[in-house]
């Protein structure tokens, strides 16, 4: 087999030239595909970067909204606490803040020594949410003055968010999960420090609020503090115990260290780093009003998933493309050297005494064409002696070609007939099987089926019978005999445009009772035209049926208006519409956008045919892009 192929290549000029063309095309293909892959990877990463930036911005806004809600709830109650500083009132205020604000996990008021002398050095009240219950109590004495949530606002003399922590206090009540606290100092009328009010936000709820907004399957969020501690991370073992710098090698993990410094410095941006051995795109942004930084980690495997999938598709396509180039090149070269092949063949025929065939004249002016014409001149003297035989052979050849063409047409007609019969059989079989099945159910269950179910069954049977009737009527209309006989019998009926439109809409409701068709008219009900009522109604029905079937089913309208010479029916719907490459064929009989879709492919062709026979036209408005708009125009006279 191999030696036969090599011998064929050596003996075929066309194959040699074609292989040369392919060898020249391969580097071009490789260069083009390489550029395409590089550019595609750049575009995909750029789009992923933009998408990640948008997602991080959205998540940051969501966190900021939670923080602002906690701040608003706290600030709204501070003036009451400062003006009504009583032990019992503080219990009520902290409890009301937690009860009235779903974002708040807990609230405490801790006071300076001596504010309430009767309670000694320490006085602290705390309300905490535990499940569906809010617990409130005055805490047992403990040293809270050095706690970060007390010390920070006292030293800074302003409200602030402190670094999250997981050991809220040592008093009577404790939070059950890590929290972040918004702390605000309390002052009396002389601006003397009274204490601190601290409102808690659970980091778990904060993490849940943003975790659903991940753009990729394996992407995740992490929140770190000013020193790099993890506050939100899918690996809970790192929370509060490790920082982003823990266990990093300055040489091997320089990119991750740079990311940690950028985030702890409060910068915004994105960076490509390697995390746990996987290359990731990290987009980070500082949370406003805090010293925290939120980052979205997107693994490259997720970002470039479509890119890798495209690679698996393009490689076979390249192989197929090169094969097609080879085949086309062979055909093109064969065409170019065909005269030479003819000359060789004719020479062999003449050498064997066969003078029946004569090489034709060529219009080509290059060397191959000149050689062919010279050979033709040489054969011309021989041709005169065989004129009669040649004419007979030519006539026989012509008849054979005609027979071949006729056979091909017959085969194509048989194929189309078979396909049409199969389609009709398929479309009729479904409603017919439904009717037969339900008829058997009613026959076998007489007196046993409830009346409501009988009504439902008969309704389904009626609907499918209507579908069968509609398809049979369309098949009848598709024949020349049916429409020619009907139109020639009655083509001058006086028809009210509004009445025939309303009847068509009511007919459509029988097939689509749940839909709403918006009907408007600029004509009075008495306005009439001379036409064939039956075929006008069938035309309107088919277009309305298509609108209800292929639109979104919500915005279907029919409008009637008149010009000086015509009356215009405008059908409009919203939905997928008709693709631009299919618009030239929508009026071809038996053609459908999708061969598997319901229908015979006769609705719009018959509607156009009826409109034409009625002296009008049916056109598609290509300027309408919200769905589909069809216009029927019929003459007034």
Coordinates of C-alpha atoms in Angstrom, one line a residue:
X1 CA 0.0 0.0 0.0
X2 CA 2.8 2.4 0.9
X3 CA 4.8 1.6 -2.3
X4 CA 1.7 2.1 -4.4
X5 CA 1.0 5.5 -2.8
X6 CA 4.7 6.6 -3.4
X7 CA 4.5 5.4 -7.0
X8 CA 1.3 7.4 -7.5
X9 CA 2.9 10.6 -6.1
X10 CA 5.9 10.2 -8.3
X11 CA 3.8 9.7 -11.4
X12 CA 1.3 12.5 -10.7
X13 CA 2.3 16.1 -11.4
X14 CA -0.9 17.3 -9.7
X15 CA -0.1 15.5 -6.5
X16 CA 3.5 16.8 -6.4
X17 CA 2.4 20.4 -6.9
X18 CA -0.3 19.9 -4.3
X19 CA 2.1 18.6 -1.7
X20 CA 4.3 21.5 -2.3
X21 CA 1.4 23.9 -1.7
X22 CA 0.5 22.2 1.5
X23 CA 4.1 22.3 2.7
X24 CA 4.1 26.0 2.1
X25 CA 0.7 26.4 3.9
X26 CA 1.7 24.6 7.0
X27 CA 4.1 27.3 8.4
X28 CA 1.4 29.9 7.6
X29 CA -1.2 27.9 9.4
X30 CA 1.1 27.3 12.4
X31 CA 2.0 31.0 12.6
X32 CA -1.7 32.1 12.3
X33 CA -2.9 29.6 14.9
X34 CA -0.1 30.6 17.2
X35 CA -1.0 34.3 17.0
X36 CA -4.6 33.4 17.5
X37 CA -3.9 31.3 20.6
X38 CA -1.7 34.0 22.1
X39 CA -4.2 36.7 21.4
X40 CA -7.1 34.5 22.7
X41 CA -5.3 33.8 25.9
X42 CA -4.6 37.6 26.4
X43 CA -8.2 38.5 25.6
X44 CA -9.6 35.8 28.0
X45 CA -7.3 36.8 30.8
X46 CA -8.2 40.5 30.3
X47 CA -11.9 39.7 30.3
X48 CA -11.4 37.6 33.5
X49 CA -9.5 40.4 35.1
X50 CA -12.3 42.9 34.4
X51 CA -14.9 40.4 35.6
X52 CA -13.0 39.7 38.8
X53 CA -12.5 43.5 39.4
X54 CA -16.3 44.0 39.0
X55 CA -17.1 41.1 41.3
X56 CA -14.7 42.3 44.0
X57 CA -16.1 45.8 43.8
X58 CA -19.6 44.4 44.2
X59 CA -18.5 42.3 47.2
X60 CA -16.7 45.2 48.7
X61 CA -19.9 47.3 48.4
X62 CA -21.9 44.5 50.0
X63 CA -19.4 44.4 53.0
X64 CA -19.5 48.2 53.2
X65 CA -23.3 48.1 53.3
X66 CA -23.2 45.6 56.2
X67 CA -20.7 47.9 58.1
X68 CA -22.8 51.0 57.4
X69 CA -25.9 49.2 58.7
X70 CA -24.1 48.4 62.0
X71 CA -22.7 51.9 62.3
X72 CA -26.1 53.5 61.6
X73 CA -27.8 51.2 64.2
X74 CA -25.1 52.2 66.8
X75 CA -25.1 55.9 66.1
X76 CA -28.9 56.1 66.2
X77 CA -28.8 54.9 69.8
X78 CA -25.7 56.7 71.2
X79 CA -27.4 59.9 72.1
X80 CA -30.0 58.0 74.1
X81 CA -27.3 56.1 76.0
X82 CA -25.4 59.4 76.8
X83 CA -28.6 61.3 77.9
X84 CA -30.2 58.4 79.9
X85 CA -27.2 56.7 81.5
X86 CA -28.9 54.3 83.9
X87 CA -28.0 50.7 84.5
X88 CA -31.4 49.4 83.5
X89 CA -31.6 51.6 80.5
X90 CA -28.3 50.3 79.1
X91 CA -29.7 46.8 79.2
X92 CA -32.7 47.9 77.2
X93 CA -30.7 49.9 74.6
X94 CA -28.2 47.1 73.9
X95 CA -31.0 44.6 73.6
X96 CA -33.0 46.8 71.2
X97 CA -30.0 47.3 68.9
X98 CA -29.6 43.6 68.5
X99 CA -33.3 42.8 68.2
X100 CA -34.0 45.6 65.6
X101 CA -31.0 45.0 63.3
X102 CA -30.5 41.6 61.7
X103 CA -26.9 42.5 60.8
X104 CA -26.0 42.9 64.4
X105 CA -24.7 39.9 66.3
X106 CA -24.2 41.6 69.7
X107 CA -23.9 44.9 71.5
X108 CA -22.1 45.9 74.7
X109 CA -21.8 49.1 76.8
X110 CA -18.7 49.2 79.1
X111 CA -18.1 52.1 81.4
X112 CA -15.2 53.8 83.1
X113 CA -14.5 53.2 86.8
X114 CA -16.7 55.2 89.1
X115 CA -19.5 56.0 86.6
X116 CA -21.8 53.8 88.8
X117 CA -20.0 53.8 92.2
X118 CA -22.5 51.2 93.6
X119 CA -21.2 48.6 91.2
X120 CA -17.5 49.2 91.9
X121 CA -14.7 49.5 89.3
X122 CA -16.3 47.5 86.5
X123 CA -19.7 47.8 84.9
X124 CA -20.5 46.1 81.5
X125 CA -23.9 45.1 79.9
X126 CA -24.0 42.8 76.9
X127 CA -26.7 41.6 74.5
X128 CA -25.8 38.7 72.2
X129 CA -27.8 36.9 69.5
X130 CA -27.8 33.1 69.9
X131 CA -29.9 31.5 67.3
X132 CA -33.3 33.0 67.4
X133 CA -32.8 34.3 70.9
X134 CA -31.2 37.5 72.2
X135 CA -29.6 37.2 75.7
X136 CA -29.0 40.3 77.8
X137 CA -27.1 40.5 81.1
X138 CA -24.9 42.7 83.2
X139 CA -21.5 40.9 83.0
X140 CA -19.4 39.7 85.8
X141 CA -16.4 41.9 86.6
X142 CA -13.4 41.4 84.4
X143 CA -10.5 43.5 83.2
X144 CA -11.8 44.9 79.9
X145 CA -9.9 48.2 79.8
X146 CA -7.0 46.6 77.8
X147 CA -9.3 44.9 75.3
X148 CA -8.8 46.1 71.7
X149 CA -12.5 47.1 71.4
X150 CA -12.2 49.3 74.4
X151 CA -8.6 50.6 74.3
X152 CA -8.7 51.6 70.6
X153 CA -11.7 54.0 70.5
X154 CA -10.6 55.4 74.0
X155 CA -7.1 56.2 72.7
X156 CA -8.1 57.5 69.3
X157 CA -11.1 59.4 70.8
X158 CA -13.3 58.5 67.8
X159 CA -15.4 55.7 66.5
X160 CA -13.7 53.0 64.5
X161 CA -13.8 49.3 63.4
X162 CA -11.3 47.2 65.3
X163 CA -9.5 44.2 64.1
X164 CA -11.8 41.1 64.2
X165 CA -11.3 38.6 67.1
X166 CA -12.7 35.3 68.3
X167 CA -12.6 35.8 72.1
X168 CA -15.1 38.7 72.7
X169 CA -14.9 38.9 76.6
X170 CA -14.5 37.1 79.8
X171 CA -17.8 38.1 81.3
X172 CA -21.1 36.4 81.7
X173 CA -22.0 36.2 78.0
X174 CA -19.7 35.4 75.0
X175 CA -20.2 35.5 71.2
X176 CA -20.2 32.0 69.7
X177 CA -18.3 32.9 66.5
X178 CA -15.6 35.3 65.3
X179 CA -16.8 38.9 65.2
X180 CA -15.7 42.4 64.1
X181 CA -16.8 45.3 66.3
X182 CA -17.7 48.9 65.6
X183 CA -16.6 50.8 68.7
X184 CA -17.6 54.4 69.7
X185 CA -16.6 56.3 72.8
X186 CA -19.3 57.8 75.1
X187 CA -18.9 61.2 76.6
X188 CA -20.9 63.3 79.1
X189 CA -21.9 66.9 78.7
X190 CA -18.4 68.1 79.8
X191 CA -16.9 65.8 77.2
X192 CA -15.5 63.4 79.8
X193 CA -15.2 59.8 78.8
X194 CA -17.9 57.6 80.2
X195 CA -17.2 54.4 78.4
X196 CA -17.5 52.6 75.1
X197 CA -20.4 51.1 73.1
X198 CA -19.3 48.3 70.8
X199 CA -21.6 46.6 68.2
X200 CA -20.6 43.3 66.8
X201 CA -20.9 41.9 63.2
X202 CA -20.5 38.1 62.8
X203 CA -17.8 37.3 60.2
X204 CA -19.6 34.1 59.3
X205 CA -22.7 36.0 58.1
X206 CA -20.3 38.5 56.3
X207 CA -18.6 35.6 54.6
X208 CA -21.9 34.0 53.6
X209 CA -23.2 37.3 52.1
X210 CA -20.3 37.4 49.5
X211 CA -19.5 33.7 49.0
X212 CA -22.4 33.3 46.5
X213 CA -20.9 35.9 44.2
X214 CA -17.9 33.9 43.1
X215 CA -17.5 34.0 39.3
X216 CA -15.8 30.6 38.9
X217 CA -16.3 27.2 40.3
X218 CA -13.1 27.1 42.4
X219 CA -12.7 30.8 43.1
X220 CA -13.0 32.1 46.6
X221 CA -12.7 35.2 48.8
X222 CA -10.2 35.9 51.6
X223 CA -10.3 38.9 54.0
X224 CA -7.1 39.9 55.8
X225 CA -6.3 42.6 58.4
X226 CA -3.7 45.2 58.6
X227 CA -1.1 42.7 59.8
X228 CA -2.1 40.0 57.3
X229 CA -4.2 37.8 59.5
X230 CA -6.9 35.8 57.8
X231 CA -10.4 36.7 58.8
X232 CA -12.3 35.1 55.9
X233 CA -10.8 32.1 54.1
X234 CA -12.2 28.7 52.9
X235 CA -9.5 27.0 55.0
X236 CA -10.9 27.7 58.5
X237 CA -7.7 26.4 60.2
X238 CA -5.9 29.6 59.0
X239 CA -8.4 32.0 60.5
X240 CA -6.9 34.3 63.2
X241 CA -4.0 31.8 63.6
X242 CA -2.0 32.5 60.4
X243 CA -1.2 35.5 58.3
X244 CA -0.8 35.7 54.6
X245 CA 3.0 35.6 55.2
X246 CA 3.0 32.4 57.3
X247 CA 5.4 29.8 56.0
X248 CA 6.4 31.6 52.9
X249 CA 9.8 31.3 51.3
X250 CA 11.2 34.8 50.2
X251 CA 12.6 33.3 47.0
X252 CA 9.9 30.8 46.0
X253 CA 6.9 32.8 47.2
X254 CA 8.0 36.4 46.3
X255 CA 4.8 37.0 44.4
X256 CA 2.6 36.0 47.3
X257 CA 4.7 38.1 49.7
X258 CA 4.3 41.1 47.3
X259 CA 0.5 40.5 47.3
X260 CA 0.4 40.5 51.1
X261 CA 2.3 43.8 51.3
X262 CA 0.0 45.4 48.7
X263 CA -3.1 44.2 50.6
X264 CA -1.9 45.2 54.1
X265 CA -0.9 48.6 52.7
X266 CA -4.5 49.2 51.6
X267 CA -3.8 49.2 47.9
X268 CA -6.3 48.2 45.2
X269 CA -5.4 46.2 42.1
X270 CA -4.8 42.7 40.8
X271 CA -1.9 40.3 40.6
X272 CA -1.0 36.9 39.3
X273 CA 0.5 34.7 42.0
X274 CA 1.0 31.0 42.8
X275 CA -1.1 29.8 45.8
X276 CA -0.7 26.3 47.0
X277 CA 1.1 25.3 43.8
X278 CA -1.6 26.7 41.5
X279 CA -1.3 29.9 39.5
X280 CA -4.2 32.2 40.3
X281 CA -5.4 35.7 39.4
X282 CA -6.0 37.7 42.6
X283 CA -8.0 40.9 42.6
X284 CA -7.9 42.8 45.9
X285 CA -9.5 46.0 47.2
X286 CA -9.5 47.7 50.6
X287 CA -12.8 47.7 52.5
X288 CA -13.7 51.4 53.0
X289 CA -13.7 52.6 56.6
X290 CA -11.5 49.8 57.8
X291 CA -8.0 48.5 57.6
X292 CA -9.1 45.2 56.1
X293 CA -8.5 44.1 52.5
X294 CA -10.8 41.8 50.5
X295 CA -9.3 39.6 47.7
X296 CA -10.9 37.3 45.1
X297 CA -8.8 34.3 44.2
X298 CA -9.5 32.9 40.7
X299 CA -7.4 29.8 39.6
X300 CA -6.0 30.0 36.1
X301 CA -7.5 26.5 35.4
X302 CA -11.0 28.0 35.8
X303 CA -10.3 31.2 33.9
X304 CA -8.7 29.3 30.9
X305 CA -11.2 26.4 30.9
X306 CA -12.8 27.6 27.7
X307 CA -9.4 28.3 26.2
X308 CA -8.3 24.7 26.8
X309 CA -11.6 23.5 25.4
X310 CA -11.0 25.6 22.4
X311 CA -7.5 24.0 22.0
X312 CA -9.0 20.6 21.8
X313 CA -11.4 21.7 19.1
X314 CA -9.0 23.7 17.0
X315 CA -6.3 21.0 16.7
X316 CA -8.7 18.6 14.8
X317 CA -10.0 21.6 12.8
X318 CA -6.4 22.5 11.7
X319 CA -5.8 18.9 10.6
X320 CA -9.1 19.0 8.6
X321 CA -8.2 22.4 7.1
X322 CA -4.8 21.1 5.9
X323 CA -6.5 18.1 4.4
X324 CA -9.1 20.3 2.7
X325 CA -6.2 22.5 1.3
X326 CA -4.6 19.3 0.0
X327 CA -7.8 18.1 -1.7
X328 CA -8.6 21.6 -3.2
X329 CA -5.0 22.0 -4.3
X330 CA -5.2 18.6 -6.1
X331 CA -8.4 19.6 -7.8
X332 CA -7.0 23.0 -8.8
X333 CA -3.7 21.6 -10.1
X334 CA -5.6 18.8 -12.0
X335 CA -7.7 21.5 -13.7
X336 CA -4.6 23.4 -14.6
X337 CA -2.8 20.4 -16.1
X338 CA -5.9 18.8 -17.6
X339 CA -5.0 19.8 -21.2
X340 CA -1.6 18.1 -20.8
X341 CA -3.4 14.9 -19.6
X342 CA -5.7 15.2 -22.6
X343 CA -2.8 15.6 -24.9
X344 CA -1.1 12.5 -23.4
X345 CA -4.3 10.5 -23.7
X346 CA -4.9 11.6 -27.3
X347 CA -1.4 10.7 -28.3
X348 CA -1.9 7.3 -26.9
X349 CA -5.2 6.9 -28.7
X350 CA -3.7 8.0 -32.0
X351 CA -0.8 5.6 -31.5
X352 CA -3.3 2.8 -31.2
X353 CA -5.2 4.0 -34.3
X354 CA -8.2 5.5 -32.4
X355 CA -9.1 8.7 -34.2
X356 CA -12.6 9.1 -32.8
X357 CA -11.9 11.9 -30.2
X358 CA -10.6 15.3 -30.9
X359 CA -9.1 17.6 -28.3
X360 CA -11.1 20.9 -28.2
X361 CA -9.8 24.3 -28.8
X362 CA -8.6 26.2 -25.7
X363 CA -9.1 29.8 -24.7
X364 CA -6.1 29.8 -22.6
X365 CA -3.2 31.8 -24.0
X366 CA -0.3 30.3 -22.1
X367 CA 2.0 27.5 -23.3
X368 CA -0.4 24.7 -22.3
X369 CA -3.2 26.3 -24.2
X370 CA -1.1 26.9 -27.3
X371 CA 0.0 23.3 -27.3
X372 CA -3.5 22.1 -27.0
X373 CA -4.7 24.3 -29.9
X374 CA -1.8 23.1 -32.1
X375 CA -2.7 19.5 -31.4
X376 CA -6.3 20.3 -32.3
X377 CA -5.2 21.7 -35.7
X378 CA -3.3 18.5 -36.3
X379 CA -6.3 16.4 -35.5
X380 CA -8.7 18.6 -37.6
X381 CA -7.6 16.9 -40.9
X382 CA -8.4 13.5 -39.4
X383 CA -11.7 14.6 -38.0
X384 CA -13.2 15.3 -41.4
X385 CA -13.1 11.7 -42.2
X386 CA -14.9 10.6 -39.1
X387 CA -17.5 13.4 -39.0
X388 CA -20.6 11.2 -39.2
X389 CA -19.3 8.7 -36.6
X390 CA -18.4 11.6 -34.3
X391 CA -21.8 13.2 -34.7
X392 CA -23.4 9.9 -33.8
X393 CA -21.2 9.5 -30.7
X394 CA -21.9 13.1 -29.7
X395 CA -25.6 12.6 -30.0
X396 CA -25.5 9.4 -28.0
X397 CA -23.3 11.1 -25.3
X398 CA -25.8 14.0 -25.1
X399 CA -28.7 11.7 -24.7
X400 CA -26.9 9.8 -22.0
X401 CA -26.2 13.0 -20.2
X402 CA -29.8 14.0 -20.4
X403 CA -30.8 10.6 -19.1
X404 CA -28.3 10.9 -16.2
X405 CA -29.7 14.4 -15.4
X406 CA -33.3 13.1 -15.6
X407 CA -32.3 10.2 -13.3
X408 CA -30.7 12.6 -10.8
X409 CA -33.8 14.8 -10.9
X410 CA -36.0 11.8 -10.3
X411 CA -33.9 10.5 -7.4
X412 CA -33.9 14.0 -5.9
X413 CA -37.7 14.2 -6.3
X414 CA -38.1 10.8 -4.7
X415 CA -35.8 11.8 -1.8
X416 CA -37.8 15.0 -1.2
X417 CA -41.1 13.1 -1.4
X418 CA -39.8 10.6 1.1
X419 CA -38.6 13.3 3.5
X420 CA -41.9 15.2 3.2
X421 CA -44.0 12.0 3.8
X422 CA -41.8 11.2 6.8
X423 CA -42.3 14.7 8.2
X424 CA -46.0 14.7 7.6
X425 CA -46.3 11.2 9.2
X426 CA -44.3 12.4 12.2
X427 CA -46.3 15.6 12.7
X428 CA -49.7 13.7 12.3
X429 CA -48.7 10.7 14.4
X430 CA -48.2 12.6 17.7
X431 CA -51.7 14.2 17.9
X432 CA -53.3 11.1 16.4
X433 CA -51.7 8.9 19.0
X434 CA -52.9 11.2 21.8
X435 CA -56.5 11.1 20.5
X436 CA -56.4 7.3 20.1
X437 CA -54.9 6.9 23.6
X438 CA -57.4 9.1 25.3
X439 CA -60.2 7.5 23.4
X440 CA -59.1 4.1 24.6
X441 CA -58.9 5.4 28.2
X442 CA -62.5 6.8 27.9
X443 CA -63.7 3.5 26.4
X444 CA -62.1 1.3 29.1
X445 CA -63.1 3.6 32.0
X446 CA -66.7 4.5 31.2
X447 CA -68.3 5.6 34.5
X448 CA -65.1 5.4 36.4
X449 CA -63.3 8.6 35.4
X450 CA -64.5 11.8 37.2
X451 CA -66.3 14.3 35.2
X452 CA -63.5 16.9 35.6
X453 CA -60.9 14.5 34.2
X454 CA -63.3 13.6 31.3
X455 CA -63.5 17.3 30.5
X456 CA -59.7 17.6 30.6
X457 CA -59.3 14.5 28.3
X458 CA -61.8 15.7 25.8
X459 CA -60.2 19.1 25.8
X460 CA -56.8 17.6 25.0
X461 CA -58.5 15.4 22.3
X462 CA -60.2 18.4 20.9
X463 CA -56.9 20.4 20.8
X464 CA -55.1 17.6 19.0
X465 CA -58.0 17.1 16.6
X466 CA -57.7 20.8 15.8
X467 CA -54.0 20.4 15.1
X468 CA -54.7 17.5 12.8
X469 CA -57.4 19.5 11.0
X470 CA -55.1 22.4 10.6
X471 CA -52.3 20.2 9.1
X472 CA -54.8 18.6 6.7
X473 CA -56.1 21.9 5.6
X474 CA -52.6 23.2 5.0
X475 CA -51.9 20.1 2.9
X476 CA -55.0 20.8 0.9
X477 CA -54.1 24.5 0.4
X478 CA -50.6 23.5 -0.7
X479 CA -52.0 21.9 -3.9
X480 CA -52.7 24.2 -6.9
X481 CA -56.2 22.6 -7.3
X482 CA -57.5 23.6 -3.9
X483 CA -56.6 27.2 -3.9
X484 CA -57.3 27.9 -7.6
X485 CA -60.8 26.4 -7.4
X486 CA -61.7 28.3 -4.2
X487 CA -60.3 31.7 -5.4
X488 CA -61.9 31.3 -8.8
X489 CA -65.3 30.5 -7.2
X490 CA -65.5 33.5 -4.9
X491 CA -63.0 36.3 -5.2
X492 CA -65.3 39.3 -4.6
X493 CA -66.8 38.8 -1.2
X494 CA -67.4 42.0 0.9
X495 CA -65.3 41.4 4.0
X496 CA -65.1 43.5 7.1
X497 CA -61.4 43.9 8.0
X498 CA -62.0 44.2 11.8
X499 CA -64.4 41.3 11.9
X500 CA -62.1 38.9 10.1
X501 CA -59.2 39.9 12.3
X502 CA -61.2 39.3 15.5
X503 CA -62.4 35.9 14.2
X504 CA -58.8 35.0 13.5
X505 CA -57.7 36.0 17.0
X506 CA -60.5 33.9 18.5
X507 CA -59.4 30.9 16.4
X508 CA -55.8 31.4 17.6
X509 CA -57.0 31.4 21.3
X510 CA -58.3 27.9 20.7
X511 CA -54.6 26.7 20.2
X512 CA -53.0 29.2 22.7
X513 CA -55.7 30.0 25.3
X514 CA -53.2 31.3 27.8
X515 CA -51.8 34.0 25.6
X516 CA -53.0 37.5 25.0
X517 CA -53.0 39.1 21.6
X518 CA -53.2 42.9 21.5
X519 CA -55.5 44.1 18.7
X520 CA -55.7 47.7 17.5
X521 CA -57.3 49.2 14.4
X522 CA -57.5 52.5 12.8
X523 CA -60.5 51.6 10.7
X524 CA -64.2 51.6 11.6
X525 CA -66.0 48.2 11.9
X526 CA -68.0 49.0 8.8
X527 CA -64.8 49.3 6.7
X528 CA -64.8 46.4 4.1
X529 CA -62.8 45.2 1.1
X530 CA -63.6 42.9 -1.8
X531 CA -61.7 39.7 -1.3
X532 CA -62.0 36.0 -0.5
X533 CA -63.0 35.8 3.2
X534 CA -61.8 32.2 3.7
X535 CA -58.3 32.6 2.4
X536 CA -57.9 36.0 4.0
X537 CA -58.8 34.5 7.4
X538 CA -56.4 31.5 6.8
X539 CA -53.6 33.9 6.0
X540 CA -54.2 35.9 9.2
X541 CA -54.5 32.7 11.3
X542 CA -51.2 31.3 10.0
X543 CA -49.3 34.4 10.9
X544 CA -50.9 34.7 14.3
X545 CA -50.2 31.0 15.0
X546 CA -46.6 31.5 14.1
X547 CA -46.3 34.6 16.3
X548 CA -47.8 32.7 19.3
X549 CA -45.6 29.6 18.7
X550 CA -42.2 31.2 18.1
X551 CA -42.3 34.5 20.1
X552 CA -41.9 35.0 23.8
X553 CA -45.7 34.7 24.1
X554 CA -46.2 38.0 25.9
X555 CA -46.1 40.8 23.4
X556 CA -48.1 39.8 20.3
X557 CA -50.1 42.4 18.5
X558 CA -52.2 42.9 15.3
X559 CA -52.8 46.4 13.9
X560 CA -55.0 47.3 10.9
X561 CA -54.5 50.6 9.0
X562 CA -55.3 51.9 5.5
X563 CA -53.5 53.9 2.9
X564 CA -55.0 55.5 -0.2
X565 CA -54.9 52.3 -2.2
X566 CA -54.3 49.4 0.3
X567 CA -55.3 48.1 3.7
X568 CA -52.4 46.9 5.9
X569 CA -52.4 44.2 8.5
X570 CA -49.3 44.4 10.7
X571 CA -48.3 41.5 12.9
X572 CA -45.6 42.1 15.6
X573 CA -44.1 40.0 18.4
X574 CA -41.1 40.0 20.6
X575 CA -38.7 37.1 20.9
X576 CA -35.9 35.4 19.0
X577 CA -37.2 36.6 15.6
X578 CA -35.8 35.2 12.3
X579 CA -32.0 35.0 11.9
X580 CA -30.7 37.1 9.0
X581 CA -29.3 34.1 7.1
X582 CA -32.8 32.5 7.1
X583 CA -34.9 35.4 6.0
X584 CA -34.6 34.6 2.3
X585 CA -36.1 31.1 2.8
X586 CA -38.9 31.6 5.3
X587 CA -41.4 31.6 2.4
X588 CA -40.1 28.4 0.8
X589 CA -42.5 25.5 1.0
X590 CA -41.5 22.7 3.4
X591 CA -38.5 24.6 4.8
X592 CA -38.0 25.1 8.5
X593 CA -35.2 26.7 10.6
X594 CA -35.0 23.5 12.6
X595 CA -35.9 20.2 11.0
X596 CA -36.9 18.7 14.4
X597 CA -39.3 21.5 15.2
X598 CA -43.1 21.1 15.1
X599 CA -44.8 21.9 11.8
X600 CA -44.8 21.1 8.1
X601 CA -43.0 24.2 6.9
X602 CA -46.1 25.4 5.1
X603 CA -47.5 28.1 7.3
X604 CA -45.7 31.2 6.0
X605 CA -45.4 29.9 2.4
X606 CA -49.2 29.4 2.2
X607 CA -49.9 32.7 3.8
X608 CA -47.7 34.5 1.2
X609 CA -49.3 32.4 -1.5
X610 CA -52.8 33.4 -0.4
X611 CA -51.9 37.0 -0.1
X612 CA -50.5 37.0 -3.6
X613 CA -53.6 35.3 -5.0
X614 CA -55.7 37.9 -3.3
X615 CA -53.9 40.6 -5.2
X616 CA -51.7 41.7 -2.3
X617 CA -48.4 40.9 -0.7
X618 CA -46.8 39.5 2.5
X619 CA -43.4 40.9 3.5
X620 CA -41.0 40.6 6.4
X621 CA -40.0 44.0 8.0
X622 CA -36.2 43.6 8.3
X623 CA -35.9 46.9 10.1
X624 CA -37.6 45.5 13.2
X625 CA -35.1 43.8 15.5
X626 CA -37.1 43.1 18.7
X627 CA -38.7 40.0 17.3
X628 CA -40.6 39.5 14.1
X629 CA -42.9 41.9 12.2
X630 CA -44.9 40.7 9.1
X631 CA -47.0 43.0 7.0
X632 CA -49.9 42.0 4.7
X633 CA -51.1 44.6 2.1
X634 CA -54.3 44.0 0.2
X635 CA -55.8 46.4 -2.5
X636 CA -58.9 48.4 -1.7
X637 CA -60.3 47.7 -5.2

